[in-house]
């Protein structure tokens, strides 16, 4: 069992947990993820690692409740435990595998959207620890949804932007990126993590400025070991599996339209399972499809 040491709401629908998982903490690197399962019957939930402490043997995860299992996560408190906490999975970020001299040549901008700010943090922290500066755009719909700003400011130059202009700059991350470039900032490497639609539009923006861009893909995952095929993507016309070939890919080569279409295929079942868990078997028919009224 993997003990939950801290569990709290960060902001809006964003929650944070610190979990005792010494073997994962010993080996993980920025960019990698874990798969957590609460109990015997629980679903396997892939979550990117937000932070790790090798000495304390802990892993920090940030998540949004979407389906049954992640809503059950929100009910956990310190002292509860995950039955499984598997990792580190996936490949580490390209940045942590590059020679330091090569990294020093890079002018790096991270574009972090919403809860995607969480997986950006360990990369920015790693660069800071290795003496490399970077800029980070944190985008959120509104002021209350900005997460990890203070932590990020300790390791990077941060630009916050909100869609409604309630805090920081005004507009989506793509506008902020264009504004920074217009103000004279120049970049030759972008890492973009957040909702797929945001990654798609950020890649369209960076393509205009010829900025190589890495994205971290988060399709539906089941086993996380390359066997089930759920996380299948097309990258440069080739089939890739986010869990073993990624999660990072060249954003200018990812087929985002296909990735987003596959994501929606799973929504109905997830919605059904959530309602059944929250409301019990309250569906009495009438929809004409389920046969409940016959
Ligand atoms: P959100 O919908 O609040 O969006 C965050 C920001 O993305 C917005 O403030 C905006 O600046 C930008 N954005 C959104 N749509 C855009 C568009 N069309 N063009 C340009 N910019 C746009 O984000 P959220 O609700 O916090 O994020 C939830 C999503 O993030 C989930 O879909 C989740 O799966 C995904 N996520 C991805 C990763 C990953 O590794 N890629 C990790 C965690 C979460
Ligand atoms: Fe099954 Fe990637 S999650 S192949």
CSV table of C-alpha atoms and ligand atoms in Angstrom, one decimal:
chain,number,residue,atom,x,y,z
A,1,UNK,CA,0.0,0.0,0.0
A,2,UNK,CA,1.1,3.6,-0.7
A,3,UNK,CA,0.2,5.9,2.0
A,4,UNK,CA,-1.3,9.3,1.3
A,5,UNK,CA,0.6,11.8,3.4
A,6,UNK,CA,-1.2,15.0,2.4
A,7,UNK,CA,-4.4,15.6,0.4
A,8,UNK,CA,-5.9,19.0,-0.4
A,9,UNK,CA,-7.9,21.1,-2.8
A,10,UNK,CA,-5.5,23.5,-4.6
A,11,UNK,CA,-8.0,25.7,-6.5
A,12,UNK,CA,-11.3,25.0,-8.1
A,13,UNK,CA,-11.4,21.5,-9.5
A,14,UNK,CA,-7.6,21.0,-9.0
A,15,UNK,CA,-6.5,18.7,-6.1
A,16,UNK,CA,-3.0,17.8,-4.8
A,17,UNK,CA,-1.7,14.7,-3.0
A,18,UNK,CA,1.6,13.7,-1.6
A,19,UNK,CA,2.1,10.0,-1.6
A,20,UNK,CA,4.7,7.8,0.0
A,21,UNK,CA,6.3,5.8,-2.8
A,22,UNK,CA,10.0,5.6,-2.2
A,23,UNK,CA,10.9,3.4,-5.2
A,24,UNK,CA,9.1,5.7,-7.6
A,25,UNK,CA,10.7,8.7,-6.0
A,26,UNK,CA,14.2,7.2,-6.3
A,27,UNK,CA,13.9,6.7,-10.0
A,28,UNK,CA,11.5,9.2,-11.6
A,29,UNK,CA,12.5,12.1,-13.7
A,30,UNK,CA,10.6,15.1,-15.0
A,31,UNK,CA,8.2,14.2,-17.7
A,32,UNK,CA,7.3,10.8,-16.4
A,33,UNK,CA,4.0,9.7,-15.0
A,34,UNK,CA,2.5,7.1,-12.6
A,35,UNK,CA,-0.6,5.0,-12.6
A,36,UNK,CA,-2.6,5.0,-9.4
A,37,UNK,CA,-5.4,2.6,-8.3
A,38,UNK,CA,-7.2,3.1,-5.0
A,39,UNK,CA,-8.6,-0.3,-4.3
A,40,UNK,CA,-9.1,-3.8,-5.8
A,41,UNK,CA,-12.0,-2.6,-8.0
A,42,UNK,CA,-10.5,0.8,-8.8
A,43,UNK,CA,-9.7,2.1,-12.2
A,44,UNK,CA,-6.1,2.6,-13.2
A,45,UNK,CA,-5.5,6.4,-13.4
A,46,UNK,CA,-2.5,7.8,-15.2
A,47,UNK,CA,-1.2,11.0,-13.6
A,48,UNK,CA,1.9,13.1,-14.4
A,49,UNK,CA,4.4,13.6,-11.5
A,50,UNK,CA,4.3,17.2,-10.2
A,51,UNK,CA,7.3,16.9,-7.8
A,52,UNK,CA,9.3,14.3,-6.0
A,53,UNK,CA,11.5,14.1,-3.0
A,54,UNK,CA,14.1,11.3,-3.2
A,55,UNK,CA,15.1,11.7,0.5
A,56,UNK,CA,11.6,11.6,1.9
A,57,UNK,CA,10.5,9.0,-0.7
A,58,UNK,CA,7.5,11.0,-1.7
A,59,UNK,CA,5.7,11.9,-5.0
A,60,UNK,CA,3.4,14.8,-5.5
A,61,UNK,CA,0.5,14.5,-7.9
A,62,UNK,CA,-2.1,17.1,-9.0
A,63,UNK,CA,-5.3,16.0,-10.7
A,64,UNK,CA,-8.8,17.0,-11.7
A,65,UNK,CA,-11.7,14.7,-10.8
A,66,UNK,CA,-13.3,13.7,-14.1
A,67,UNK,CA,-14.7,10.1,-13.7
A,68,UNK,CA,-15.7,7.9,-10.8
A,69,UNK,CA,-12.2,7.0,-9.7
A,70,UNK,CA,-10.8,10.5,-9.6
A,71,UNK,CA,-13.8,11.7,-7.8
A,72,UNK,CA,-13.1,9.0,-5.2
A,73,UNK,CA,-9.6,10.4,-5.0
A,74,UNK,CA,-11.0,13.7,-3.7
A,75,UNK,CA,-12.6,11.9,-0.8
A,76,UNK,CA,-9.2,10.6,0.4
A,77,UNK,CA,-7.4,12.1,3.3
A,78,UNK,CA,-4.0,11.9,4.9
A,79,UNK,CA,-3.6,8.3,6.3
A,80,UNK,CA,-5.5,6.6,3.4
A,81,UNK,CA,-3.6,4.7,0.9
A,82,UNK,CA,-3.5,3.7,-2.8
A,83,UNK,CA,-3.4,0.0,-3.4
A,84,UNK,CA,-1.2,0.4,-6.5
A,85,UNK,CA,1.1,3.3,-7.4
A,86,UNK,CA,3.0,2.2,-10.4
A,87,UNK,CA,5.9,4.1,-12.0
A,88,UNK,CA,7.9,5.8,-13.1
A,89,UNK,CA,6.2,5.3,-16.5
A,90,UNK,CA,6.9,6.8,-19.9
A,91,UNK,CA,10.1,8.4,-21.1
A,92,UNK,CA,11.6,11.4,-19.2
A,93,UNK,CA,11.5,14.8,-20.8
A,94,UNK,CA,13.8,15.4,-23.8
A,95,UNK,CA,15.3,18.3,-21.8
A,96,UNK,CA,16.7,16.2,-19.0
A,97,UNK,CA,18.4,13.9,-21.4
A,98,UNK,CA,20.2,16.7,-23.3
A,99,UNK,CA,23.8,17.6,-22.7
A,100,UNK,CA,24.0,20.6,-20.4
A,101,UNK,CA,26.1,22.6,-22.9
A,102,UNK,CA,23.3,22.1,-25.5
A,103,UNK,CA,20.7,23.1,-23.0
A,104,UNK,CA,22.6,26.3,-22.2
A,105,UNK,CA,22.1,27.3,-25.9
A,106,UNK,CA,18.4,27.1,-25.6
A,107,UNK,CA,15.9,29.9,-24.9
A,108,UNK,CA,13.1,27.9,-23.4
A,109,UNK,CA,9.5,28.8,-23.0
A,110,UNK,CA,7.0,26.5,-21.3
A,111,UNK,CA,3.4,27.0,-22.1
A,112,UNK,CA,1.3,25.6,-19.3
A,113,UNK,CA,-2.5,25.5,-19.4
A,114,UNK,CA,-4.7,24.9,-16.4
A,115,UNK,CA,-3.8,21.6,-14.6
A,116,UNK,CA,-1.1,21.1,-17.2
A,117,UNK,CA,0.9,23.5,-15.1
A,118,UNK,CA,1.6,20.6,-12.7
A,119,UNK,CA,3.8,18.5,-15.1
A,120,UNK,CA,5.6,21.7,-16.3
A,121,UNK,CA,6.8,22.4,-12.7
A,122,UNK,CA,9.3,19.5,-12.4
A,123,UNK,CA,10.9,20.3,-15.7
A,124,UNK,CA,11.4,24.0,-14.8
A,125,UNK,CA,12.7,23.0,-11.4
A,126,UNK,CA,15.2,20.5,-12.9
A,127,UNK,CA,16.5,23.3,-15.3
A,128,UNK,CA,16.8,25.7,-12.4
A,129,UNK,CA,18.8,23.2,-10.4
A,130,UNK,CA,21.1,22.8,-13.4
A,131,UNK,CA,21.6,26.6,-13.7
A,132,UNK,CA,19.4,27.0,-16.8
A,133,UNK,CA,16.8,29.8,-16.9
A,134,UNK,CA,13.5,29.5,-18.6
A,135,UNK,CA,10.2,31.4,-19.0
A,136,UNK,CA,6.9,29.9,-18.1
A,137,UNK,CA,3.4,31.0,-19.3
A,138,UNK,CA,0.7,29.8,-16.9
A,139,UNK,CA,-2.7,30.1,-18.4
A,140,UNK,CA,-6.0,29.7,-16.6
A,141,UNK,CA,-9.6,30.5,-17.3
A,142,UNK,CA,-9.8,32.8,-14.4
A,143,UNK,CA,-7.8,34.0,-11.3
A,144,UNK,CA,-9.2,31.3,-9.0
A,145,UNK,CA,-7.9,28.5,-11.3
A,146,UNK,CA,-4.3,29.6,-11.4
A,147,UNK,CA,-2.2,26.9,-9.7
A,148,UNK,CA,1.4,26.5,-8.5
A,149,UNK,CA,2.3,30.1,-9.3
A,150,UNK,CA,4.4,30.7,-6.2
A,151,UNK,CA,6.3,27.4,-6.5
A,152,UNK,CA,6.9,28.1,-10.2
A,153,UNK,CA,8.2,31.7,-9.5
A,154,UNK,CA,10.9,30.1,-7.4
A,155,UNK,CA,12.4,28.3,-10.4
A,156,UNK,CA,11.4,30.3,-13.5
A,157,UNK,CA,10.3,33.7,-15.0
A,158,UNK,CA,6.6,33.4,-14.8
A,159,UNK,CA,3.9,35.1,-16.9
A,160,UNK,CA,0.4,34.5,-15.8
A,161,UNK,CA,-2.5,35.0,-18.2
A,162,UNK,CA,-6.2,34.5,-17.6
A,163,UNK,CA,-8.8,34.1,-20.3
A,164,UNK,CA,-11.1,36.6,-18.7
A,165,UNK,CA,-8.3,39.0,-17.7
A,166,UNK,CA,-9.1,38.7,-14.0
A,167,UNK,CA,-5.4,38.2,-13.1
A,168,UNK,CA,-2.1,38.8,-14.8
A,169,UNK,CA,-2.3,39.3,-18.6
A,170,UNK,CA,-5.5,38.9,-20.5
A,171,UNK,CA,-6.3,36.2,-23.0
A,172,UNK,CA,-5.3,32.7,-23.8
A,173,UNK,CA,-1.8,31.3,-23.6
A,174,UNK,CA,-1.3,31.7,-27.4
A,175,UNK,CA,-2.0,35.4,-27.1
A,176,UNK,CA,0.5,35.7,-24.3
A,177,UNK,CA,3.1,33.9,-26.3
A,178,UNK,CA,2.6,36.2,-29.3
A,179,UNK,CA,2.7,39.2,-27.0
A,180,UNK,CA,6.0,38.1,-25.4
A,181,UNK,CA,7.5,37.6,-28.8
A,182,UNK,CA,6.3,41.0,-30.0
A,183,UNK,CA,7.8,42.5,-26.8
A,184,UNK,CA,11.2,41.2,-27.8
A,185,UNK,CA,11.5,37.8,-26.1
A,186,UNK,CA,13.0,35.2,-28.4
A,187,UNK,CA,12.7,31.5,-28.0
A,188,UNK,CA,14.2,28.5,-29.8
A,189,UNK,CA,12.5,25.7,-27.7
A,190,UNK,CA,8.9,25.4,-26.5
A,191,UNK,CA,7.4,22.8,-24.2
A,192,UNK,CA,3.6,23.0,-24.1
A,193,UNK,CA,1.4,21.0,-21.7
A,194,UNK,CA,-2.3,21.3,-21.1
A,195,UNK,CA,-5.6,20.5,-22.8
A,196,UNK,CA,-5.2,19.0,-26.3
A,197,UNK,CA,-6.9,22.0,-27.9
A,198,UNK,CA,-4.5,24.3,-26.3
A,199,UNK,CA,-1.5,22.3,-27.4
A,200,UNK,CA,-2.9,22.2,-30.9
A,201,UNK,CA,-3.2,26.0,-31.1
A,202,UNK,CA,0.1,26.6,-29.4
A,203,UNK,CA,1.8,24.4,-32.0
A,204,UNK,CA,0.1,26.4,-34.7
A,205,UNK,CA,1.4,29.6,-33.2
A,206,UNK,CA,5.0,28.3,-32.7
A,207,UNK,CA,5.1,26.9,-36.2
A,208,UNK,CA,4.6,30.5,-37.4
A,209,UNK,CA,7.8,31.5,-35.6
A,210,UNK,CA,9.7,28.3,-36.4
A,211,UNK,CA,10.0,27.4,-32.7
A,212,UNK,CA,10.5,23.6,-32.2
A,213,UNK,CA,7.8,22.5,-29.8
A,214,UNK,CA,7.4,19.5,-27.6
A,215,UNK,CA,4.0,18.5,-26.3
A,216,UNK,CA,3.1,16.1,-23.5
A,217,UNK,CA,0.2,14.0,-24.7
A,218,UNK,CA,-2.4,12.7,-22.3
A,219,UNK,CA,-4.8,10.4,-24.2
A,220,UNK,CA,-6.9,7.7,-22.5
A,221,UNK,CA,-4.5,5.1,-21.0
A,222,UNK,CA,-5.3,1.7,-19.6
A,223,UNK,CA,-2.3,-0.4,-18.9
A,224,UNK,CA,0.4,2.2,-19.4
A,225,UNK,CA,2.8,-0.4,-20.7
A,226,UNK,CA,2.2,-0.4,-24.5
A,227,UNK,CA,-0.2,-3.4,-24.6
A,228,UNK,CA,-3.8,-2.2,-24.7
A,229,UNK,CA,-3.5,0.3,-27.6
A,230,UNK,CA,-5.8,2.8,-25.9
A,231,UNK,CA,-3.2,5.6,-26.0
A,232,UNK,CA,-2.6,5.3,-29.7
A,233,UNK,CA,-1.6,8.4,-31.6
A,234,UNK,CA,-0.5,9.4,-35.1
A,235,UNK,CA,2.8,11.3,-35.1
A,236,UNK,CA,4.3,12.2,-38.5
A,237,UNK,CA,2.0,9.6,-40.0
A,238,UNK,CA,3.3,6.8,-37.7
A,239,UNK,CA,1.4,5.0,-35.0
A,240,UNK,CA,2.9,5.8,-31.5
A,241,UNK,CA,1.7,4.9,-28.0
A,242,UNK,CA,1.8,7.8,-25.6
A,243,UNK,CA,2.6,5.5,-22.6
A,244,UNK,CA,5.8,4.0,-24.0
A,245,UNK,CA,6.9,6.2,-26.9
A,246,UNK,CA,6.0,9.4,-25.0
A,247,UNK,CA,4.3,11.1,-23.4
A,248,UNK,CA,6.4,13.8,-25.1
A,249,UNK,CA,6.3,14.2,-28.9
A,250,UNK,CA,7.2,16.8,-31.5
A,251,UNK,CA,4.1,18.9,-31.4
A,252,UNK,CA,4.4,19.9,-35.0
A,253,UNK,CA,4.0,16.3,-36.1
A,254,UNK,CA,1.1,15.2,-33.8
A,255,UNK,CA,-2.3,14.6,-35.4
A,256,UNK,CA,-4.3,16.5,-32.8
A,257,UNK,CA,-7.6,16.2,-34.6
A,258,UNK,CA,-7.4,12.4,-34.5
A,259,UNK,CA,-6.2,12.5,-30.8
A,260,UNK,CA,-9.1,14.7,-29.8
A,261,UNK,CA,-11.6,12.5,-31.7
A,262,UNK,CA,-10.3,9.4,-29.9
A,263,UNK,CA,-10.6,11.2,-26.5
A,264,UNK,CA,-14.3,11.9,-27.1
A,265,UNK,CA,-15.0,8.2,-27.9
A,266,UNK,CA,-14.6,7.4,-24.2
A,267,UNK,CA,-16.7,10.2,-22.8
A,268,UNK,CA,-20.1,8.6,-22.7
A,269,UNK,CA,-19.1,5.5,-20.8
A,270,UNK,CA,-17.1,7.6,-18.3
A,271,UNK,CA,-20.2,9.9,-17.9
A,272,UNK,CA,-22.4,6.9,-17.4
A,273,UNK,CA,-20.2,5.4,-14.8
A,274,UNK,CA,-19.9,8.7,-12.9
A,275,UNK,CA,-23.7,9.2,-12.7
A,276,UNK,CA,-24.2,5.6,-11.6
A,277,UNK,CA,-21.7,6.0,-8.8
A,278,UNK,CA,-23.0,9.5,-7.8
A,279,UNK,CA,-26.8,8.9,-8.1
A,280,UNK,CA,-27.2,5.1,-8.0
A,281,UNK,CA,-29.4,3.4,-10.5
A,282,UNK,CA,-31.7,6.3,-10.9
A,283,UNK,CA,-32.4,5.9,-14.6
A,284,UNK,CA,-35.9,4.6,-15.0
A,285,UNK,CA,-36.1,4.6,-18.8
A,286,UNK,CA,-37.7,6.9,-21.2
A,287,UNK,CA,-34.6,7.5,-23.2
A,288,UNK,CA,-35.8,5.0,-25.8
A,289,UNK,CA,-32.4,3.3,-25.8
A,290,UNK,CA,-31.7,1.5,-22.6
A,291,UNK,CA,-34.9,-0.6,-22.3
A,292,UNK,CA,-35.3,0.5,-18.7
A,293,UNK,CA,-39.0,1.4,-19.3
A,294,UNK,CA,-40.0,-1.9,-21.0
B,1,LIG,P1,-8.5,24.9,-19.3
B,1,LIG,O1,-9.6,24.3,-20.2
B,1,LIG,O2,-8.9,25.7,-18.2
B,1,LIG,O3,-7.5,25.6,-20.2
B,1,LIG,C1,-6.2,26.1,-19.7
B,1,LIG,C2,-5.7,27.2,-20.6
B,1,LIG,O4,-5.5,26.6,-21.9
B,1,LIG,C3,-6.7,28.3,-20.9
B,1,LIG,O5,-6.7,29.2,-19.8
B,1,LIG,C4,-6.2,28.9,-22.2
B,1,LIG,O6,-5.1,29.8,-21.9
B,1,LIG,C5,-5.6,27.7,-22.9
B,1,LIG,N1,-6.5,27.2,-23.9
B,1,LIG,C6,-7.6,26.5,-23.9
B,1,LIG,N2,-8.2,26.4,-25.1
B,1,LIG,C7,-7.3,27.1,-25.9
B,1,LIG,C8,-7.4,27.3,-27.3
B,1,LIG,N3,-8.3,26.9,-28.1
B,1,LIG,N4,-6.3,28.0,-27.9
B,1,LIG,C9,-5.4,28.5,-27.1
B,1,LIG,N5,-5.3,28.3,-25.8
B,1,LIG,C10,-6.3,27.6,-25.2
B,1,LIG,O7,-7.6,23.7,-18.7
B,1,LIG,P2,-7.9,22.7,-17.5
B,1,LIG,O8,-9.4,22.5,-17.4
B,1,LIG,O9,-7.2,23.1,-16.4
B,1,LIG,O10,-7.3,21.5,-18.2
B,1,LIG,C11,-7.8,20.3,-18.2
B,1,LIG,C12,-7.2,19.5,-19.4
B,1,LIG,O11,-5.8,19.4,-19.3
B,1,LIG,C13,-7.8,18.1,-19.3
B,1,LIG,O12,-8.2,17.9,-20.6
B,1,LIG,C14,-6.6,17.3,-19.0
B,1,LIG,O13,-6.7,16.0,-19.6
B,1,LIG,C15,-5.4,18.1,-19.6
B,1,LIG,N6,-4.1,17.8,-19.0
B,1,LIG,C16,-3.1,17.5,-19.8
B,1,LIG,C17,-1.9,17.1,-19.3
B,1,LIG,C18,-0.8,16.7,-20.3
B,1,LIG,O14,0.1,16.1,-19.9
B,1,LIG,N7,-1.0,17.2,-21.5
B,1,LIG,C19,-1.7,17.0,-18.0
B,1,LIG,C20,-2.7,17.3,-17.1
B,1,LIG,C21,-4.0,17.7,-17.7
B,2,LIG,FE1,-2.2,0.8,-23.2
B,2,LIG,FE2,-0.7,2.9,-23.8
B,2,LIG,S1,-2.1,2.7,-22.2
B,2,LIG,S2,-0.9,1.0,-24.9
